[in-house]
Amino acid sequence: MGLSSRKAIYIPFPQAVPCSYILNMEDCLGNNPIACGKCAEVCEKNAINYDDQDEFVIREVGAVIVAIGLDVYDPTEMDEYGYTRFENVITSMEFERLICAGGPTAGHFVRPSDQVRPTRIGFIQCVGSRNPSIGRPYCSNICCMNTIKDTLLLADHYPDVKNVVFYQDIRAFGKSFEDMFQRSKKVGTRYVRGLPGDIEEDPETQNLTITVENTTSGKLEHHELDMVVLSVGVVPPEDLKKISGLLTLSKTSDGFFMESHPKLKPIDAPTRGVYFAGFCEAPKDIKESVCQAGAAASKVGGLLNAGEIHIEAITSVIDQEACTMCGVCAPICPYSAIVWEKGQPAMVIEAACAGCGACAAACNFNAITMRHFTDDQLLAQVRAVLAEKPEEKVFVFACNWCSYAGGDMAGISRLKYPSTNRVIRTMCSARVSEEMVLEAFLCGAPVVLVSGCHYADCHYINANRQTVKHVQRLWNKLERAGVRPERLQLEWISAAEGQKFANVMRQMEELRQTVTAEEIEHAREALKPKPKKEKKPKTEKEEADKEETPEEEAETVTS
Amino acid sequence: MAIEYFKCMMCGHDWEEEVEKGEDVERSCSQCRSNSIRRFKSKPTPKE
């Protein structure tokens, strides 16, 4: 803020942990040769080593806790609040420095333009939060309580200060938070429901005038203030992308890390052995961060002290001889558990494989076997189910975690739906290969449904996006073969959606009744596999090109 | 952003939408809520 100067050797702030000095080599007069050296002379513990350099340290670890924190939203892009134009518009972080006893003004709260103590202070909430137009639709969770705390702090230090808070909602849902909010109102803080549209500055006094529509009264109000504090939201840290790549972690649409399961595994990353603590997973306050850090530490303790770990029994195995080294499987794996180098057969890291089976469904050369859910096993199930009166059956592939459980939920809830469906369980809907669907049609299934988890619920990070690709390709294939593509359906059904499962089964039955015997027979003929020609193995590029070809209209679909 | 075309494979409702490259959106039909949404890069021609 330019309010005070700092020496070349300093403690970042009085409460810093560890409370040790930092030597800023950019400001130091130099150490080669040593130009000043006074700090080393006075350090009794000889803790200053000018030769110490940054270095990479390699450590082997059994688990990783990702706690990379947050960044604060930079309000320069929201020019309507004048952060770049008016000196007396500051952010909540700058407010903290001004009011802090260890800050540049030793805790004497003054406004930047003239170093005079302000008496009328405005706080604008949700700057960089809950604003889809700037790509930040989420609530930052901490700003409301931070502002309430600031108003109480000001009232305590300077009883004559008048605070006005401009807000859209006050979210005070933690323990004692509502009490704090009421205390803030009692000490005279005025809460105006409505976010300002504009701020103007008086060039002489540098006072600020805020124009706001008070949505409670429906009136336009003008507030003259000495200073405005922008209650800035939080954003994912800059390093998040880098860490995400290193540990194969996925992100939510907000840009924070995605946990393994929002309710049952909120600490775990989808990559085993990796845990989250704090803001990098989602905006949260100190108390929640501390809870999460404790939980992560205890999970790591459990893992490291277990002596032995159990790996998933349902994993993929690659037949090294059958592998054509095309590399199609490697980028598909959500866990990066497949290692492939050009000219080398692919290999599965079994400890990292979670068993979704997306790779096995994608392999065109049957080189990947999914333990416990092999192609032969699944195809045998398809044939067995459709061995008798296939025309009377709706064939359903359901994923283990959501859709199959959704079917269970429908049953437990005693919901009525047609009894014509026959469900086959796979671990993930991405395990359902094109061959399996076509086999169902070849066996005479009038309707085939592929069902899986909703996007946000996918138990294998994002494996079900592959399901969409398979189904899109199959729709194209069916259409080319003169088979009504509508006979193949796709639905996302969660474990709690028993009602949806029942509704979908009713719709499938209605659809089944529209399929004629001639259509079934035509599909059987049209989809018959043609005698195989000697194929040369596809390269990864050819596979990608195929997906982009315009004739294949819908190949590159991710939704 | 590019315009793409969608068709519900359950009720036949079709529409066009601006699509961001690399987007990760779960789609459902606005009329019947089905997730069987077929995606086309160019406008599909109606069949006879």
CSV table of N, CA and C in Angstrom, one decimal, chain A residues 249-318:
chain,number,residue,atom,x,y,z
A,249,LEU,N,-5.2,-34.8,-10.2
A,249,LEU,CA,-6.4,-34.5,-9.5
A,249,LEU,C,-7.4,-33.7,-10.4
A,250,SER,N,-8.7,-33.9,-10.3
A,250,SER,CA,-9.6,-33.2,-11.1
A,250,SER,C,-10.2,-32.0,-10.4
A,251,LYS,N,-10.8,-31.1,-11.1
A,251,LYS,CA,-11.3,-29.8,-10.5
A,251,LYS,C,-12.8,-29.8,-10.8
A,252,THR,N,-13.5,-29.0,-9.9
A,252,THR,CA,-14.9,-28.8,-10.1
A,252,THR,C,-15.0,-27.6,-11.0
A,253,SER,N,-16.3,-27.3,-11.4
A,253,SER,CA,-16.4,-26.2,-12.3
A,253,SER,C,-16.0,-24.9,-11.7
A,254,ASP,N,-15.9,-24.8,-10.4
A,254,ASP,CA,-15.5,-23.6,-9.7
A,254,ASP,C,-14.0,-23.4,-9.8
A,255,GLY,N,-13.3,-24.5,-10.1
A,255,GLY,CA,-11.8,-24.4,-10.2
A,255,GLY,C,-11.1,-25.0,-9.0
A,256,PHE,N,-11.9,-25.4,-8.0
A,256,PHE,CA,-11.2,-26.0,-6.8
A,256,PHE,C,-11.1,-27.5,-7.0
A,257,PHE,N,-10.3,-28.1,-6.2
A,257,PHE,CA,-10.1,-29.6,-6.3
A,257,PHE,C,-11.4,-30.3,-6.0
A,258,MET,N,-11.6,-31.4,-6.8
A,258,MET,CA,-12.7,-32.2,-6.6
A,258,MET,C,-12.4,-33.4,-5.6
A,259,GLU,N,-13.2,-33.5,-4.6
A,259,GLU,CA,-13.0,-34.6,-3.6
A,259,GLU,C,-13.5,-35.9,-4.2
A,260,SER,N,-13.2,-37.0,-3.5
A,260,SER,CA,-13.6,-38.3,-4.0
A,260,SER,C,-15.1,-38.5,-4.0
A,261,HIS,N,-15.7,-38.0,-2.9
A,261,HIS,CA,-17.2,-38.1,-2.8
A,261,HIS,C,-17.6,-36.9,-1.9
A,262,PRO,N,-18.6,-36.1,-2.3
A,262,PRO,CA,-18.9,-34.9,-1.5
A,262,PRO,C,-19.4,-35.2,-0.1
A,263,LYS,N,-20.0,-36.3,0.1
A,263,LYS,CA,-20.5,-36.6,1.5
A,263,LYS,C,-19.7,-37.6,2.2
A,264,LEU,N,-19.3,-38.7,1.5
A,264,LEU,CA,-18.7,-39.8,2.2
A,264,LEU,C,-17.2,-39.7,2.2
A,265,LYS,N,-16.6,-39.1,1.3
A,265,LYS,CA,-15.1,-38.9,1.3
A,265,LYS,C,-14.7,-37.5,1.0
A,266,PRO,N,-15.1,-36.6,1.9
A,266,PRO,CA,-14.8,-35.2,1.6
A,266,PRO,C,-13.3,-34.8,1.7
A,267,ILE,N,-12.5,-35.7,2.4
A,267,ILE,CA,-11.1,-35.4,2.6
A,267,ILE,C,-10.2,-36.0,1.5
A,268,ASP,N,-10.7,-37.1,0.9
A,268,ASP,CA,-9.9,-37.9,0.0
A,268,ASP,C,-10.0,-37.3,-1.4
A,269,ALA,N,-8.8,-37.4,-2.1
A,269,ALA,CA,-8.8,-37.1,-3.5
A,269,ALA,C,-9.1,-38.4,-4.2
A,270,PRO,N,-9.6,-38.3,-5.4
A,270,PRO,CA,-9.9,-39.5,-6.2
A,270,PRO,C,-8.6,-40.4,-6.3
A,271,THR,N,-7.4,-39.7,-6.4
A,271,THR,CA,-6.2,-40.5,-6.5
A,271,THR,C,-5.9,-41.0,-5.1
A,272,ARG,N,-5.7,-42.3,-4.9
A,272,ARG,CA,-5.5,-42.8,-3.6
A,272,ARG,C,-4.2,-42.4,-3.0
A,273,GLY,N,-4.2,-42.1,-1.7
A,273,GLY,CA,-3.1,-41.6,-0.9
A,273,GLY,C,-2.9,-40.1,-0.9
A,274,VAL,N,-3.9,-39.4,-1.6
A,274,VAL,CA,-3.8,-38.0,-1.6
A,274,VAL,C,-5.0,-37.4,-0.9
A,275,TYR,N,-4.8,-36.5,0.0
A,275,TYR,CA,-5.9,-35.9,0.8
A,275,TYR,C,-5.9,-34.4,0.7
A,276,PHE,N,-7.0,-33.8,1.0
A,276,PHE,CA,-7.1,-32.3,0.9
A,276,PHE,C,-7.3,-31.7,2.3
A,277,ALA,N,-6.8,-30.5,2.5
A,277,ALA,CA,-7.1,-29.8,3.7
A,277,ALA,C,-7.2,-28.3,3.3
A,278,GLY,N,-8.3,-27.7,3.7
A,278,GLY,CA,-8.4,-26.3,3.6
A,278,GLY,C,-9.0,-25.9,2.3
A,279,PHE,N,-8.7,-24.6,1.9
A,279,PHE,CA,-9.4,-23.9,0.8
A,279,PHE,C,-9.2,-24.5,-0.6
A,280,CYS,N,-8.2,-25.3,-0.8
A,280,CYS,CA,-8.0,-25.8,-2.2
A,280,CYS,C,-9.1,-26.7,-2.6
A,281,GLU,N,-9.8,-27.3,-1.6
A,281,GLU,CA,-11.0,-28.2,-2.0
A,281,GLU,C,-12.2,-27.4,-2.2
A,282,ALA,N,-12.5,-26.3,-1.4
A,282,ALA,CA,-13.6,-25.5,-1.5
A,282,ALA,C,-13.5,-24.3,-0.5
A,283,PRO,N,-14.1,-23.2,-0.8
A,283,PRO,CA,-14.0,-22.1,0.2
A,283,PRO,C,-14.6,-22.5,1.6
A,284,LYS,N,-13.8,-22.3,2.6
A,284,LYS,CA,-14.3,-22.6,4.0
A,284,LYS,C,-13.5,-21.8,5.0
A,285,ASP,N,-14.1,-21.7,6.2
A,285,ASP,CA,-13.5,-20.8,7.2
A,285,ASP,C,-12.4,-21.6,8.0
A,286,ILE,N,-11.8,-20.9,8.9
A,286,ILE,CA,-10.6,-21.5,9.6
A,286,ILE,C,-11.0,-22.8,10.4
A,287,LYS,N,-12.2,-22.7,11.0
A,287,LYS,CA,-12.6,-23.8,11.8
A,287,LYS,C,-12.8,-25.1,10.9
A,288,GLU,N,-13.4,-24.9,9.8
A,288,GLU,CA,-13.6,-26.0,8.9
A,288,GLU,C,-12.3,-26.5,8.4
A,289,SER,N,-11.4,-25.6,8.1
A,289,SER,CA,-10.1,-26.0,7.5
A,289,SER,C,-9.3,-26.8,8.6
A,290,VAL,N,-9.4,-26.4,9.8
A,290,VAL,CA,-8.7,-27.1,10.9
A,290,VAL,C,-9.2,-28.5,11.0
A,291,CYS,N,-10.6,-28.6,11.0
A,291,CYS,CA,-11.2,-29.9,11.1
A,291,CYS,C,-10.7,-30.8,9.9
A,292,GLN,N,-10.7,-30.2,8.7
A,292,GLN,CA,-10.3,-31.0,7.6
A,292,GLN,C,-8.9,-31.4,7.6
A,293,ALA,N,-8.0,-30.5,8.1
A,293,ALA,CA,-6.6,-30.8,8.3
A,293,ALA,C,-6.4,-32.0,9.3
A,294,GLY,N,-7.2,-31.9,10.4
A,294,GLY,CA,-7.1,-33.0,11.4
A,294,GLY,C,-7.5,-34.3,10.8
A,295,ALA,N,-8.6,-34.3,10.1
A,295,ALA,CA,-9.1,-35.5,9.5
A,295,ALA,C,-8.1,-36.1,8.4
A,296,ALA,N,-7.5,-35.2,7.7
A,296,ALA,CA,-6.6,-35.6,6.6
A,296,ALA,C,-5.3,-36.2,7.3
A,297,ALA,N,-4.9,-35.6,8.4
A,297,ALA,CA,-3.7,-36.1,9.1
A,297,ALA,C,-4.0,-37.5,9.7
A,298,SER,N,-5.3,-37.7,10.2
A,298,SER,CA,-5.6,-39.0,10.8
A,298,SER,C,-5.7,-40.0,9.7
A,299,LYS,N,-6.2,-39.6,8.6
A,299,LYS,CA,-6.3,-40.6,7.5
A,299,LYS,C,-4.9,-41.0,7.0
A,300,VAL,N,-4.0,-40.1,6.9
A,300,VAL,CA,-2.7,-40.4,6.6
A,300,VAL,C,-2.0,-41.3,7.6
A,301,GLY,N,-2.3,-41.0,8.9
A,301,GLY,CA,-1.7,-41.8,10.0
A,301,GLY,C,-2.2,-43.3,9.8
A,302,GLY,N,-3.5,-43.4,9.5
A,302,GLY,CA,-4.1,-44.7,9.4
A,302,GLY,C,-3.5,-45.5,8.2
A,303,LEU,N,-3.2,-44.7,7.1
A,303,LEU,CA,-2.7,-45.3,5.9
A,303,LEU,C,-1.2,-45.8,6.1
A,304,LEU,N,-0.5,-44.9,6.8
A,304,LEU,CA,1.0,-45.2,6.9
A,304,LEU,C,1.2,-46.2,8.0
A,305,ASN,N,0.3,-46.3,9.0
A,305,ASN,CA,0.5,-47.3,10.0
A,305,ASN,C,-0.2,-48.6,9.8
A,306,ALA,N,-0.8,-48.7,8.6
A,306,ALA,CA,-1.6,-50.0,8.4
A,306,ALA,C,-0.7,-51.2,8.2
A,307,GLY,N,0.6,-51.0,7.8
A,307,GLY,CA,1.5,-52.1,7.6
A,307,GLY,C,1.4,-52.6,6.2
A,308,GLU,N,0.2,-52.9,5.8
A,308,GLU,CA,-0.1,-53.3,4.4
A,308,GLU,C,-1.3,-52.6,3.9
A,309,ILE,N,-1.4,-52.4,2.6
A,309,ILE,CA,-2.6,-51.8,2.1
A,309,ILE,C,-3.2,-52.8,1.1
A,310,HIS,N,-4.5,-52.7,1.0
A,310,HIS,CA,-5.3,-53.5,0.1
A,310,HIS,C,-5.5,-52.8,-1.2
A,311,ILE,N,-5.2,-53.4,-2.3
A,311,ILE,CA,-5.5,-52.7,-3.5
A,311,ILE,C,-6.7,-53.3,-4.1
A,312,GLU,N,-7.3,-52.5,-5.0
A,312,GLU,CA,-8.6,-52.9,-5.7
A,312,GLU,C,-8.4,-54.3,-6.4
A,313,ALA,N,-9.3,-55.2,-6.2
A,313,ALA,CA,-9.2,-56.5,-6.9
A,313,ALA,C,-9.7,-56.3,-8.4
A,314,ILE,N,-10.6,-55.4,-8.6
A,314,ILE,CA,-11.1,-55.2,-9.9
A,314,ILE,C,-10.2,-54.2,-10.7
A,315,THR,N,-9.3,-54.7,-11.3
A,315,THR,CA,-8.3,-53.8,-12.1
A,315,THR,C,-8.2,-54.3,-13.5
A,316,SER,N,-7.6,-53.5,-14.3
A,316,SER,CA,-7.3,-53.9,-15.7
A,316,SER,C,-6.0,-54.5,-15.8
A,317,VAL,N,-5.9,-55.5,-16.8
A,317,VAL,CA,-4.6,-56.1,-17.1
A,317,VAL,C,-4.4,-56.0,-18.6
A,318,ILE,N,-3.3,-55.6,-19.0
A,318,ILE,CA,-3.0,-55.5,-20.4
A,318,ILE,C,-2.2,-56.7,-20.9
